[in-house]
């Protein structure tokens, strides 16, 4: 699938640092690219039925910071993102609004691309929809069947008589592979059971061996899209989609798997489990997740109707750089709340930085020692790198720019500071 326009990134002097990131599987801070010249990143993409809200933007900007740091560190970056362009919420929305599901998906993907380009998010190298990847996913499900890690469940409402859905067998996978339930998410079974029910799982489905066994392949239902496979006509489950797209583009073990905090379980637990069941290898070295963004006291979500959309803010004349800056003032792993006027406060901060460059440079530049100023600007670049290296401390980096632009500097020093702001935080003065 076509992605979006790549922003031009200034090249900074010296060598940057690959960040260390909090890994949810171990609870430790881990090097994101230990001793390797490359960085591989998989970030779960959108289900294209609602436009980019601030919560989505926060997730993609957090992992964009990882990409920018890896590039600054001279790593060879490979980044993949999927699009869940066939799934229950998309089909339900299409039915509810009387729009063809393909048209709904295409229009929302296009809006997402426009939002990401406006926010200066570096595009993934591989941007793949599940509808483009059906055959390899079906092959992976078939391989799990042959290894005895998948089983059929009677499906009386299937479009074809005797067709069945296929489920992943947690117990069989635990017996045959290095993965165990909870080893990716670090959660206990009670919490997993609660989250499974809340996030689209089907613990009550008759015929399942374990209530938490996740769906691998859904047999065709009347009126739903379906594709041919050796399991019969149907469509993939959500977790197997991401594990196959990631392995197909990035290899069997990836450096960082990322996404929003609501993907910790079941999605990332099981996409890793599926991959490990097929390869015998750990799927991702680091499992990293952003926090959830609330608005009006509740998690931002389509079902609650409390969305702040990037496209609406842009239409209202808000500069995308200000939206980005507003998001970057929050630690990426925290849950936080978007408040009305946050975009205005960020725009004022950005305007103050710009004023500082324009006014102070003409006012005091002659009194400054150019060599000392150049050295200070290099120190700023390294200080920003150090803040971001520490689990993407973007608020700490923003503070450094506040300090910098609060005092007079030469034009050359301000130019380097502006390049660092652009290259590492994606905000252009
Ligand atoms: Zn995913």
mmCIF file of C-alpha atoms in Angstrom, residues 29-327:
data_model
loop_
_atom_site.group_PDB
_atom_site.id
_atom_site.type_symbol
_atom_site.label_atom_id
_atom_site.label_comp_id
_atom_site.label_asym_id
_atom_site.label_seq_id
_atom_site.Cartn_x
_atom_site.Cartn_y
_atom_site.Cartn_z
ATOM 1 C CA UNK A 29 14.755 -0.732 30.261
ATOM 2 C CA UNK A 30 16.508 -2.345 27.284
ATOM 3 C CA UNK A 31 18.788 -1.130 24.506
ATOM 4 C CA UNK A 32 16.685 -0.795 21.346
ATOM 5 C CA UNK A 33 19.547 -1.765 19.004
ATOM 6 C CA UNK A 34 22.285 -3.476 21.031
ATOM 7 C CA UNK A 35 25.448 -3.905 18.979
ATOM 8 C CA UNK A 36 23.698 -3.932 15.621
ATOM 9 C CA UNK A 37 23.968 -1.570 12.647
ATOM 10 C CA UNK A 38 20.235 -1.890 12.001
ATOM 11 C CA UNK A 39 16.938 -1.182 13.711
ATOM 12 C CA UNK A 40 13.771 -3.115 12.924
ATOM 13 C CA UNK A 41 10.448 -1.725 14.100
ATOM 14 C CA UNK A 42 6.905 -2.981 13.778
ATOM 15 C CA UNK A 43 4.090 -0.702 14.887
ATOM 16 C CA UNK A 44 0.474 -1.816 14.671
ATOM 17 C CA UNK A 45 -1.475 0.375 12.287
ATOM 18 C CA UNK A 46 -5.033 1.595 12.225
ATOM 19 C CA UNK A 47 -8.285 -0.170 11.604
ATOM 20 C CA UNK A 48 -9.518 2.366 9.061
ATOM 21 C CA UNK A 49 -12.995 3.154 10.367
ATOM 22 C CA UNK A 50 -12.315 6.329 12.301
ATOM 23 C CA UNK A 51 -9.958 9.174 11.523
ATOM 24 C CA UNK A 52 -6.724 9.887 13.372
ATOM 25 C CA UNK A 53 -7.448 11.073 16.900
ATOM 26 C CA UNK A 54 -4.879 12.460 19.332
ATOM 27 C CA UNK A 55 -4.399 9.012 20.905
ATOM 28 C CA UNK A 56 -3.406 7.531 17.532
ATOM 29 C CA UNK A 57 -1.161 10.510 16.815
ATOM 30 C CA UNK A 58 0.579 10.121 20.199
ATOM 31 C CA UNK A 59 1.400 6.466 19.459
ATOM 32 C CA UNK A 60 2.819 7.138 15.990
ATOM 33 C CA UNK A 61 4.769 10.187 17.168
ATOM 34 C CA UNK A 62 6.311 8.168 20.037
ATOM 35 C CA UNK A 63 7.607 5.502 17.649
ATOM 36 C CA UNK A 64 8.566 8.178 15.132
ATOM 37 C CA UNK A 65 10.923 9.427 17.841
ATOM 38 C CA UNK A 66 12.525 5.957 17.890
ATOM 39 C CA UNK A 67 12.913 6.047 14.086
ATOM 40 C CA UNK A 68 14.418 9.551 14.174
ATOM 41 C CA UNK A 69 16.889 8.554 16.891
ATOM 42 C CA UNK A 70 17.922 5.423 15.031
ATOM 43 C CA UNK A 71 18.512 7.487 11.873
ATOM 44 C CA UNK A 72 20.493 10.040 13.905
ATOM 45 C CA UNK A 73 22.563 7.151 15.278
ATOM 46 C CA UNK A 74 23.357 6.071 11.710
ATOM 47 C CA UNK A 75 21.375 2.819 11.878
ATOM 48 C CA UNK A 76 19.896 1.147 8.853
ATOM 49 C CA UNK A 77 16.183 1.421 9.743
ATOM 50 C CA UNK A 78 13.468 -0.961 8.581
ATOM 51 C CA UNK A 79 9.998 0.007 9.721
ATOM 52 C CA UNK A 80 6.761 -1.822 9.001
ATOM 53 C CA UNK A 81 3.208 -0.814 9.778
ATOM 54 C CA UNK A 82 0.053 -2.730 8.887
ATOM 55 C CA UNK A 83 -3.494 -1.646 8.161
ATOM 56 C CA UNK A 84 -6.252 -3.837 9.546
ATOM 57 C CA UNK A 85 -8.344 -3.159 6.471
ATOM 58 C CA UNK A 86 -10.783 -5.992 7.065
ATOM 59 C CA UNK A 87 -12.066 -6.554 10.602
ATOM 60 C CA UNK A 88 -15.315 -6.540 12.581
ATOM 61 C CA UNK A 89 -15.333 -2.843 13.628
ATOM 62 C CA UNK A 90 -14.730 -1.730 10.033
ATOM 63 C CA UNK A 91 -17.476 -3.987 8.660
ATOM 64 C CA UNK A 92 -19.905 -2.920 11.414
ATOM 65 C CA UNK A 93 -19.249 0.751 10.697
ATOM 66 C CA UNK A 94 -19.680 0.193 6.956
ATOM 67 C CA UNK A 95 -23.009 -1.558 7.516
ATOM 68 C CA UNK A 96 -24.196 1.105 9.972
ATOM 69 C CA UNK A 97 -23.410 3.944 7.558
ATOM 70 C CA UNK A 98 -24.435 2.167 4.341
ATOM 71 C CA UNK A 99 -20.965 2.599 2.800
ATOM 72 C CA UNK A 100 -19.020 -0.165 1.047
ATOM 73 C CA UNK A 101 -16.353 -1.387 3.517
ATOM 74 C CA UNK A 102 -13.615 -0.978 0.894
ATOM 75 C CA UNK A 103 -14.583 2.635 0.244
ATOM 76 C CA UNK A 104 -14.758 3.376 3.959
ATOM 77 C CA UNK A 105 -11.295 1.846 4.458
ATOM 78 C CA UNK A 106 -9.772 3.707 1.511
ATOM 79 C CA UNK A 107 -11.158 7.079 2.616
ATOM 80 C CA UNK A 108 -9.958 6.637 6.207
ATOM 81 C CA UNK A 109 -6.512 5.396 5.118
ATOM 82 C CA UNK A 110 -6.179 8.474 2.913
ATOM 83 C CA UNK A 111 -7.135 10.754 5.810
ATOM 84 C CA UNK A 112 -4.603 8.965 8.033
ATOM 85 C CA UNK A 113 -1.860 9.428 5.404
ATOM 86 C CA UNK A 114 -2.651 13.143 5.165
ATOM 87 C CA UNK A 115 -2.571 13.512 8.964
ATOM 88 C CA UNK A 116 0.724 11.605 9.299
ATOM 89 C CA UNK A 117 2.374 13.650 6.539
ATOM 90 C CA UNK A 118 1.152 16.896 8.150
ATOM 91 C CA UNK A 119 2.564 15.768 11.513
ATOM 92 C CA UNK A 120 5.928 15.046 9.820
ATOM 93 C CA UNK A 121 5.879 11.374 10.860
ATOM 94 C CA UNK A 122 8.529 9.393 8.955
ATOM 95 C CA UNK A 123 6.569 6.848 6.875
ATOM 96 C CA UNK A 124 7.082 3.091 7.280
ATOM 97 C CA UNK A 125 9.230 1.361 4.658
ATOM 98 C CA UNK A 126 6.545 -1.318 4.330
ATOM 99 C CA UNK A 127 2.914 -0.313 4.684
ATOM 100 C CA UNK A 128 0.742 -3.381 4.214
ATOM 101 C CA UNK A 129 -2.958 -4.030 4.444
ATOM 102 C CA UNK A 130 -4.242 -7.387 5.598
ATOM 103 C CA UNK A 131 -6.178 -7.631 2.307
ATOM 104 C CA UNK A 132 -2.800 -7.551 0.519
ATOM 105 C CA UNK A 133 -1.413 -10.349 2.680
ATOM 106 C CA UNK A 134 -4.182 -12.958 2.876
ATOM 107 C CA UNK A 135 -2.244 -15.815 1.268
ATOM 108 C CA UNK A 136 0.818 -15.791 3.567
ATOM 109 C CA UNK A 137 -1.473 -15.421 6.598
ATOM 110 C CA UNK A 138 -3.565 -18.395 5.471
ATOM 111 C CA UNK A 139 -0.337 -20.369 4.981
ATOM 112 C CA UNK A 140 0.747 -19.530 8.538
ATOM 113 C CA UNK A 141 -2.596 -20.683 9.965
ATOM 114 C CA UNK A 142 -2.292 -23.886 7.953
ATOM 115 C CA UNK A 143 1.203 -24.473 9.347
ATOM 116 C CA UNK A 144 -0.113 -24.036 12.905
ATOM 117 C CA UNK A 145 -2.823 -26.602 12.095
ATOM 118 C CA UNK A 146 -0.236 -29.074 10.840
ATOM 119 C CA UNK A 147 1.811 -28.610 14.010
ATOM 120 C CA UNK A 148 -1.250 -29.293 16.172
ATOM 121 C CA UNK A 149 -1.297 -25.763 17.618
ATOM 122 C CA UNK A 150 -4.594 -24.796 15.949
ATOM 123 C CA UNK A 151 -7.983 -26.465 16.243
ATOM 124 C CA UNK A 152 -11.386 -26.150 14.607
ATOM 125 C CA UNK A 153 -14.493 -24.946 16.406
ATOM 126 C CA UNK A 154 -17.989 -25.739 15.125
ATOM 127 C CA UNK A 155 -19.410 -22.695 13.372
ATOM 128 C CA UNK A 156 -23.146 -23.154 12.754
ATOM 129 C CA UNK A 157 -23.537 -19.642 11.297
ATOM 130 C CA UNK A 158 -20.838 -20.109 8.644
ATOM 131 C CA UNK A 159 -21.939 -19.341 5.075
ATOM 132 C CA UNK A 160 -20.918 -22.841 3.959
ATOM 133 C CA UNK A 161 -22.275 -25.852 5.917
ATOM 134 C CA UNK A 162 -19.624 -27.606 8.076
ATOM 135 C CA UNK A 163 -17.083 -24.782 7.612
ATOM 136 C CA UNK A 164 -15.253 -24.014 10.852
ATOM 137 C CA UNK A 165 -13.415 -21.216 12.580
ATOM 138 C CA UNK A 166 -9.839 -21.969 13.677
ATOM 139 C CA UNK A 167 -8.357 -21.104 17.072
ATOM 140 C CA UNK A 168 -4.850 -20.976 18.511
ATOM 141 C CA UNK A 169 -4.321 -23.618 21.193
ATOM 142 C CA UNK A 170 -2.567 -21.873 24.112
ATOM 143 C CA UNK A 171 -1.812 -25.130 25.952
ATOM 144 C CA UNK A 172 -0.366 -26.814 22.840
ATOM 145 C CA UNK A 173 1.780 -23.762 22.098
ATOM 146 C CA UNK A 174 3.082 -23.663 25.669
ATOM 147 C CA UNK A 175 4.029 -27.338 25.444
ATOM 148 C CA UNK A 176 5.771 -27.059 22.068
ATOM 149 C CA UNK A 177 7.375 -23.590 22.031
ATOM 150 C CA UNK A 178 9.351 -21.203 24.269
ATOM 151 C CA UNK A 179 6.290 -18.938 24.636
ATOM 152 C CA UNK A 180 4.033 -19.115 27.700
ATOM 153 C CA UNK A 181 0.843 -17.171 28.330
ATOM 154 C CA UNK A 182 1.789 -13.820 29.876
ATOM 155 C CA UNK A 183 5.453 -13.973 28.898
ATOM 156 C CA UNK A 184 5.005 -11.060 26.462
ATOM 157 C CA UNK A 185 2.567 -8.859 28.379
ATOM 158 C CA UNK A 186 3.868 -9.596 31.881
ATOM 159 C CA UNK A 187 0.220 -9.812 33.076
ATOM 160 C CA UNK A 188 -1.449 -12.349 35.368
ATOM 161 C CA UNK A 189 -4.251 -14.583 34.135
ATOM 162 C CA UNK A 190 -7.001 -12.699 35.958
ATOM 163 C CA UNK A 191 -6.058 -9.409 34.300
ATOM 164 C CA UNK A 192 -5.694 -11.135 30.937
ATOM 165 C CA UNK A 193 -9.177 -12.662 31.268
ATOM 166 C CA UNK A 194 -10.686 -9.239 31.983
ATOM 167 C CA UNK A 195 -8.871 -7.549 29.086
ATOM 168 C CA UNK A 196 -9.673 -10.382 26.657
ATOM 169 C CA UNK A 197 -13.406 -9.891 27.258
ATOM 170 C CA UNK A 198 -13.136 -6.088 27.065
ATOM 171 C CA UNK A 199 -11.082 -5.990 23.863
ATOM 172 C CA UNK A 200 -12.950 -8.050 21.331
ATOM 173 C CA UNK A 201 -12.132 -11.552 22.629
ATOM 174 C CA UNK A 202 -14.764 -14.295 22.825
ATOM 175 C CA UNK A 203 -14.209 -16.170 26.107
ATOM 176 C CA UNK A 204 -17.762 -17.574 26.047
ATOM 177 C CA UNK A 205 -17.522 -19.150 22.601
ATOM 178 C CA UNK A 206 -18.658 -22.803 22.881
ATOM 179 C CA UNK A 207 -16.110 -25.387 21.771
ATOM 180 C CA UNK A 208 -12.961 -23.482 22.742
ATOM 181 C CA UNK A 209 -10.393 -25.422 24.757
ATOM 182 C CA UNK A 210 -9.293 -22.389 26.777
ATOM 183 C CA UNK A 211 -11.534 -19.311 27.065
ATOM 184 C CA UNK A 212 -8.493 -17.166 26.143
ATOM 185 C CA UNK A 213 -7.591 -19.077 22.956
ATOM 186 C CA UNK A 214 -7.585 -16.430 20.202
ATOM 187 C CA UNK A 215 -9.143 -16.651 16.737
ATOM 188 C CA UNK A 216 -6.781 -17.454 13.850
ATOM 189 C CA UNK A 217 -9.162 -17.828 10.928
ATOM 190 C CA UNK A 218 -12.831 -16.912 10.629
ATOM 191 C CA UNK A 219 -14.957 -18.930 8.234
ATOM 192 C CA UNK A 220 -17.047 -16.910 5.799
ATOM 193 C CA UNK A 221 -20.356 -15.541 7.109
ATOM 194 C CA UNK A 222 -23.186 -14.445 4.829
ATOM 195 C CA UNK A 223 -22.618 -10.877 3.679
ATOM 196 C CA UNK A 224 -19.012 -10.699 4.899
ATOM 197 C CA UNK A 225 -15.896 -10.547 2.715
ATOM 198 C CA UNK A 226 -13.957 -13.817 2.444
ATOM 199 C CA UNK A 227 -10.954 -15.229 0.605
ATOM 200 C CA UNK A 228 -10.111 -18.741 -0.591
ATOM 201 C CA UNK A 229 -7.725 -20.794 1.523
ATOM 202 C CA UNK A 230 -6.995 -24.426 2.402
ATOM 203 C CA UNK A 231 -9.198 -23.865 5.476
ATOM 204 C CA UNK A 232 -12.029 -22.868 3.119
ATOM 205 C CA UNK A 233 -13.277 -19.361 2.432
ATOM 206 C CA UNK A 234 -12.770 -16.933 5.285
ATOM 207 C CA UNK A 235 -10.584 -14.160 6.653
ATOM 208 C CA UNK A 236 -7.703 -13.896 9.125
ATOM 209 C CA UNK A 237 -7.873 -13.178 12.821
ATOM 210 C CA UNK A 238 -6.235 -9.975 13.972
ATOM 211 C CA UNK A 239 -3.136 -11.225 15.825
ATOM 212 C CA UNK A 240 -1.899 -13.622 13.135
ATOM 213 C CA UNK A 241 -2.140 -10.762 10.633
ATOM 214 C CA UNK A 242 0.450 -8.663 12.454
ATOM 215 C CA UNK A 243 2.799 -11.555 13.200
ATOM 216 C CA UNK A 244 2.902 -12.586 9.528
ATOM 217 C CA UNK A 245 3.278 -9.043 8.138
ATOM 218 C CA UNK A 246 6.089 -8.342 10.617
ATOM 219 C CA UNK A 247 8.025 -11.546 9.878
ATOM 220 C CA UNK A 248 7.519 -11.219 6.130
ATOM 221 C CA UNK A 249 9.077 -7.755 6.046
ATOM 222 C CA UNK A 250 11.464 -7.666 9.031
ATOM 223 C CA UNK A 251 12.579 -11.243 9.714
ATOM 224 C CA UNK A 252 11.809 -13.713 12.499
ATOM 225 C CA UNK A 253 13.031 -11.558 15.385
ATOM 226 C CA UNK A 254 12.485 -7.820 15.395
ATOM 227 C CA UNK A 255 14.095 -5.202 17.619
ATOM 228 C CA UNK A 256 10.983 -3.341 18.750
ATOM 229 C CA UNK A 257 7.292 -4.107 18.601
ATOM 230 C CA UNK A 258 5.264 -0.994 19.337
ATOM 231 C CA UNK A 259 1.719 0.192 19.671
ATOM 232 C CA UNK A 260 -0.838 1.835 21.905
ATOM 233 C CA UNK A 261 -1.235 0.679 25.496
ATOM 234 C CA UNK A 262 -4.475 -1.156 24.742
ATOM 235 C CA UNK A 263 -2.532 -3.586 22.506
ATOM 236 C CA UNK A 264 -0.420 -5.087 25.323
ATOM 237 C CA UNK A 265 -3.042 -7.800 25.721
ATOM 238 C CA UNK A 266 -4.381 -9.708 23.917
ATOM 239 C CA UNK A 267 -2.993 -8.368 20.646
ATOM 240 C CA UNK A 268 0.762 -8.267 21.227
ATOM 241 C CA UNK A 269 0.789 -11.281 23.529
ATOM 242 C CA UNK A 270 -0.760 -13.425 20.810
ATOM 243 C CA UNK A 271 0.891 -11.947 17.730
ATOM 244 C CA UNK A 272 4.191 -12.820 19.453
ATOM 245 C CA UNK A 273 2.863 -16.254 20.473
ATOM 246 C CA UNK A 274 1.851 -17.056 16.887
ATOM 247 C CA UNK A 275 5.239 -15.999 15.541
ATOM 248 C CA UNK A 276 7.147 -17.954 18.195
ATOM 249 C CA UNK A 277 5.011 -21.022 17.513
ATOM 250 C CA UNK A 278 6.195 -20.933 13.899
ATOM 251 C CA UNK A 279 9.839 -19.968 14.387
ATOM 252 C CA UNK A 280 10.818 -21.166 17.857
ATOM 253 C CA UNK A 281 12.292 -17.675 18.355
ATOM 254 C CA UNK A 282 11.309 -14.767 20.541
ATOM 255 C CA UNK A 283 9.315 -12.380 18.304
ATOM 256 C CA UNK A 284 10.461 -8.955 19.553
ATOM 257 C CA UNK A 285 13.387 -8.040 21.785
ATOM 258 C CA UNK A 286 11.497 -5.038 23.154
ATOM 259 C CA UNK A 287 7.746 -4.726 23.644
ATOM 260 C CA UNK A 288 7.053 -1.001 23.924
ATOM 261 C CA UNK A 289 3.703 0.706 24.371
ATOM 262 C CA UNK A 290 2.426 4.238 24.548
ATOM 263 C CA UNK A 291 -0.061 5.464 27.138
ATOM 264 C CA UNK A 292 -3.728 6.103 26.485
ATOM 265 C CA UNK A 293 -5.070 9.582 25.891
ATOM 266 C CA UNK A 294 -8.267 10.713 27.574
ATOM 267 C CA UNK A 295 -10.595 13.601 26.791
ATOM 268 C CA UNK A 296 -13.362 14.883 29.053
ATOM 269 C CA UNK A 297 -12.311 12.366 31.694
ATOM 270 C CA UNK A 298 -12.562 9.207 29.564
ATOM 271 C CA UNK A 299 -10.236 7.305 27.244
ATOM 272 C CA UNK A 300 -10.577 8.791 23.768
ATOM 273 C CA UNK A 301 -12.586 6.337 21.701
ATOM 274 C CA UNK A 302 -15.008 6.228 18.843
ATOM 275 C CA UNK A 303 -17.577 4.343 20.903
ATOM 276 C CA UNK A 304 -17.646 7.058 23.578
ATOM 277 C CA UNK A 305 -17.696 9.798 20.945
ATOM 278 C CA UNK A 306 -15.049 11.890 22.750
ATOM 279 C CA UNK A 307 -12.536 12.102 19.931
ATOM 280 C CA UNK A 308 -10.222 15.013 19.246
ATOM 281 C CA UNK A 309 -9.295 14.515 15.599
ATOM 282 C CA UNK A 310 -6.037 15.708 14.097
ATOM 283 C CA UNK A 311 -7.906 16.598 10.883
ATOM 284 C CA UNK A 312 -10.423 18.772 12.768
ATOM 285 C CA UNK A 313 -7.667 20.677 14.545
ATOM 286 C CA UNK A 314 -5.905 21.185 11.212
ATOM 287 C CA UNK A 315 -9.127 22.385 9.578
ATOM 288 C CA UNK A 316 -9.531 24.848 12.443
ATOM 289 C CA UNK A 317 -6.167 26.331 11.429
ATOM 290 C CA UNK A 318 -3.947 24.717 14.073
ATOM 291 C CA UNK A 319 -0.377 24.252 12.827
ATOM 292 C CA UNK A 320 0.487 20.513 12.810
ATOM 293 C CA UNK A 321 3.825 21.313 14.494
ATOM 294 C CA UNK A 322 1.884 22.704 17.461
ATOM 295 C CA UNK A 323 -0.193 19.502 17.735
ATOM 296 C CA UNK A 324 3.038 17.527 17.682
ATOM 297 C CA UNK A 325 4.646 19.751 20.299
ATOM 298 C CA UNK A 326 1.578 19.463 22.553
ATOM 299 C CA UNK A 327 1.843 15.649 22.403
#
